[in-house]
Coordinates of N, CA and C in Angstrom, one line a residue:
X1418 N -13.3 15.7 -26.2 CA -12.3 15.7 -25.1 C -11.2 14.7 -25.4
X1419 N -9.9 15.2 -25.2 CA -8.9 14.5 -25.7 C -8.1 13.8 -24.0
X1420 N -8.5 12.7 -24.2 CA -7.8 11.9 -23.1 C -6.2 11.8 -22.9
X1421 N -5.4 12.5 -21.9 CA -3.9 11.9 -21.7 C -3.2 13.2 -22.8
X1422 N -3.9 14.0 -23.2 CA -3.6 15.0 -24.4 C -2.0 15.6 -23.9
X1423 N -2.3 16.5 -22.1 CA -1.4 17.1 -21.9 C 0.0 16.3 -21.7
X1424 N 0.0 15.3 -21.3 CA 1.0 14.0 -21.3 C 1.7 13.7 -22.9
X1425 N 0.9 13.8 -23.9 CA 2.1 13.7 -25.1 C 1.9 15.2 -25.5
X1426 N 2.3 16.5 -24.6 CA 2.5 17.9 -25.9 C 4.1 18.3 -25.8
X1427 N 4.3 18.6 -26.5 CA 5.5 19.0 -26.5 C 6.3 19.8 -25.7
X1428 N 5.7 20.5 -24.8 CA 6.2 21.4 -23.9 C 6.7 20.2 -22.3
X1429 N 5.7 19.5 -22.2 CA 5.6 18.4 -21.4 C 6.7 17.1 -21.5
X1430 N 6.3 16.9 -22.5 CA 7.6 16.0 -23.0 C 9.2 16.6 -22.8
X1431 N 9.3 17.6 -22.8 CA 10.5 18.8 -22.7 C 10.7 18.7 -21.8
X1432 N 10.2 19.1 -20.4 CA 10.1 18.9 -19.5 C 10.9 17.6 -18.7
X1433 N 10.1 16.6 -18.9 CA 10.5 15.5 -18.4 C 11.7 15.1 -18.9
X1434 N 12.3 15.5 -19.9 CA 13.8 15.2 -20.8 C 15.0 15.9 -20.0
X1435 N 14.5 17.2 -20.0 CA 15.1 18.0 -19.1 C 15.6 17.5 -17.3
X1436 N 14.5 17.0 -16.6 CA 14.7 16.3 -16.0 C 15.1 14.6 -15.7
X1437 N 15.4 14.1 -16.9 CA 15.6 12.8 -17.1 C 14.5 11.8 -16.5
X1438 N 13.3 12.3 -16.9 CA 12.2 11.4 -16.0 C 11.3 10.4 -17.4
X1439 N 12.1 9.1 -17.6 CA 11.7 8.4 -19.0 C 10.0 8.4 -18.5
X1440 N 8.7 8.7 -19.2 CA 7.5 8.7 -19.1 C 7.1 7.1 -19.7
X1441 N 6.1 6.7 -19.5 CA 5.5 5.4 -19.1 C 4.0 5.6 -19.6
X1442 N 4.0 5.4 -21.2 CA 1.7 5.1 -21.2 C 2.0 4.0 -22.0
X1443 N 0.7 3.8 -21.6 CA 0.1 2.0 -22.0 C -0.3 2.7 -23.9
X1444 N -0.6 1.5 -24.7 CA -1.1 1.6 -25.8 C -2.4 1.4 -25.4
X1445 N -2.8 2.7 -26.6 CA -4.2 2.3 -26.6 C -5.3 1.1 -26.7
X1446 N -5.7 0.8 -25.8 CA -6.7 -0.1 -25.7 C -6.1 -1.3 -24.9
X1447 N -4.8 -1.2 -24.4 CA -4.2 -1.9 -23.6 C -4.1 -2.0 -22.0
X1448 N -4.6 -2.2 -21.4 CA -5.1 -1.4 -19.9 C -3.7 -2.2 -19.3
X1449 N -3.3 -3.6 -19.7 CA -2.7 -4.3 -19.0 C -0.7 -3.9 -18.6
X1450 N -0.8 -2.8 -19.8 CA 0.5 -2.2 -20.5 C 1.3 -1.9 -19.3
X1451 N 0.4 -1.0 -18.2 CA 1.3 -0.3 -17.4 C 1.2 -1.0 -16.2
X1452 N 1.0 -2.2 -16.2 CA 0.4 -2.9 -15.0 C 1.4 -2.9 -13.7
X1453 N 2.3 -3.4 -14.3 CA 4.3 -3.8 -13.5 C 4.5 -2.3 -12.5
X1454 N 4.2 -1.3 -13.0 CA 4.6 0.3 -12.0 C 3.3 0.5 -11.5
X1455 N 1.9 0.5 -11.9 CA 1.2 0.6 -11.2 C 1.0 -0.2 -9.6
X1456 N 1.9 -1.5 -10.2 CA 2.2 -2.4 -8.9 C 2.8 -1.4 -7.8
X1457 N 4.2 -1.1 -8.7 CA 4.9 -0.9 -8.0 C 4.6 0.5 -7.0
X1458 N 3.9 1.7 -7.7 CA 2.8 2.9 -6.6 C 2.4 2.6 -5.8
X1459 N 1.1 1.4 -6.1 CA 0.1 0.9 -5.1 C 1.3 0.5 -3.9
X1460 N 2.7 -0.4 -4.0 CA 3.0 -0.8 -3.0 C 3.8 0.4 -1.9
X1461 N 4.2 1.3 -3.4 CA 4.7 2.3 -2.0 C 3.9 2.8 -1.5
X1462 N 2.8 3.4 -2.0 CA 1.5 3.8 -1.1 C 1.0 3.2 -0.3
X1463 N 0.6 2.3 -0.3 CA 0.0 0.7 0.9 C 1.0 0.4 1.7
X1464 N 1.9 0.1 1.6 CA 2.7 -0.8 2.2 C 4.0 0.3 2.9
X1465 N 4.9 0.8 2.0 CA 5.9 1.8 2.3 C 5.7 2.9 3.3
X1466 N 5.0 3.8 2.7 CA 4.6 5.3 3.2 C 3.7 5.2 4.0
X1467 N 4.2 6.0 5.5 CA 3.4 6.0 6.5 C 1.9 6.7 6.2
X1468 N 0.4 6.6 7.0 CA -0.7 6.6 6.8 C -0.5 8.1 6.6
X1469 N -0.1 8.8 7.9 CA -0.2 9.8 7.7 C 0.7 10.9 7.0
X1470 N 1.6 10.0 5.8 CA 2.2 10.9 4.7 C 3.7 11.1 6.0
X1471 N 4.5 12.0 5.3 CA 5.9 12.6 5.5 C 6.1 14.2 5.8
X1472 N 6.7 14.7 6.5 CA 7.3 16.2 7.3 C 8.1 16.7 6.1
X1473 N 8.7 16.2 5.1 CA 9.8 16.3 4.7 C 10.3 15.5 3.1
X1474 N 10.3 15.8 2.3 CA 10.8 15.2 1.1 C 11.6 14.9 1.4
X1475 N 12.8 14.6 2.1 CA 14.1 14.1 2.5 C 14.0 13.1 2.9
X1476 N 13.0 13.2 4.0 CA 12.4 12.4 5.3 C 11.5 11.1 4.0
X1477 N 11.0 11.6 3.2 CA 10.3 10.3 2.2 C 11.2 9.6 1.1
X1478 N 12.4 10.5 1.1 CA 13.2 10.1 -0.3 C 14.3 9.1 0.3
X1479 N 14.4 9.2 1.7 CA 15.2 8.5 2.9 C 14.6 7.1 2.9
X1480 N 13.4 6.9 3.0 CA 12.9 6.2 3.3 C 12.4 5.2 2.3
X1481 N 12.3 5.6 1.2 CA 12.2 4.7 -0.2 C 13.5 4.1 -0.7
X1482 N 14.6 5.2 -0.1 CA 16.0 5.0 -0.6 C 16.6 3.4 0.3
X1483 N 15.7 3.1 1.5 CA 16.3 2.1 2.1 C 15.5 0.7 2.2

């Protein structure tokens, strides 16, 4: 079983280019690599984003935006 496989294929990678979305993996055997954005998820999840989630992708994208 190939761990993180679909994250480097080439269709995927295309993808994300297309959408200007620069992707983010740690090196192997490095757990501490992606630590700085992991921060930064955990905080919009915990802290930002209400318990019970958002009505609206607007209504979330509004609200990170400020």
């Amino acid at each position: 079983m190939r761990i993180r496989g679909q994250y480097r294929s080439k269709k995927y990678r295309q993808l994300l280019w297309r959408n200007c979305v620069i992707q983010s993996m740690s090196r192997r055997g490095n757990c501490l690599d992606n630590s700085p954005m992991e921060r930064v998820f955990r905080s919009l999840k915990n802290e930002w984003a209400p318990a019970v989630g958002y009505m609206t992708l607007q209504h979330a994208l509004s609200d990170i935006r400020t």
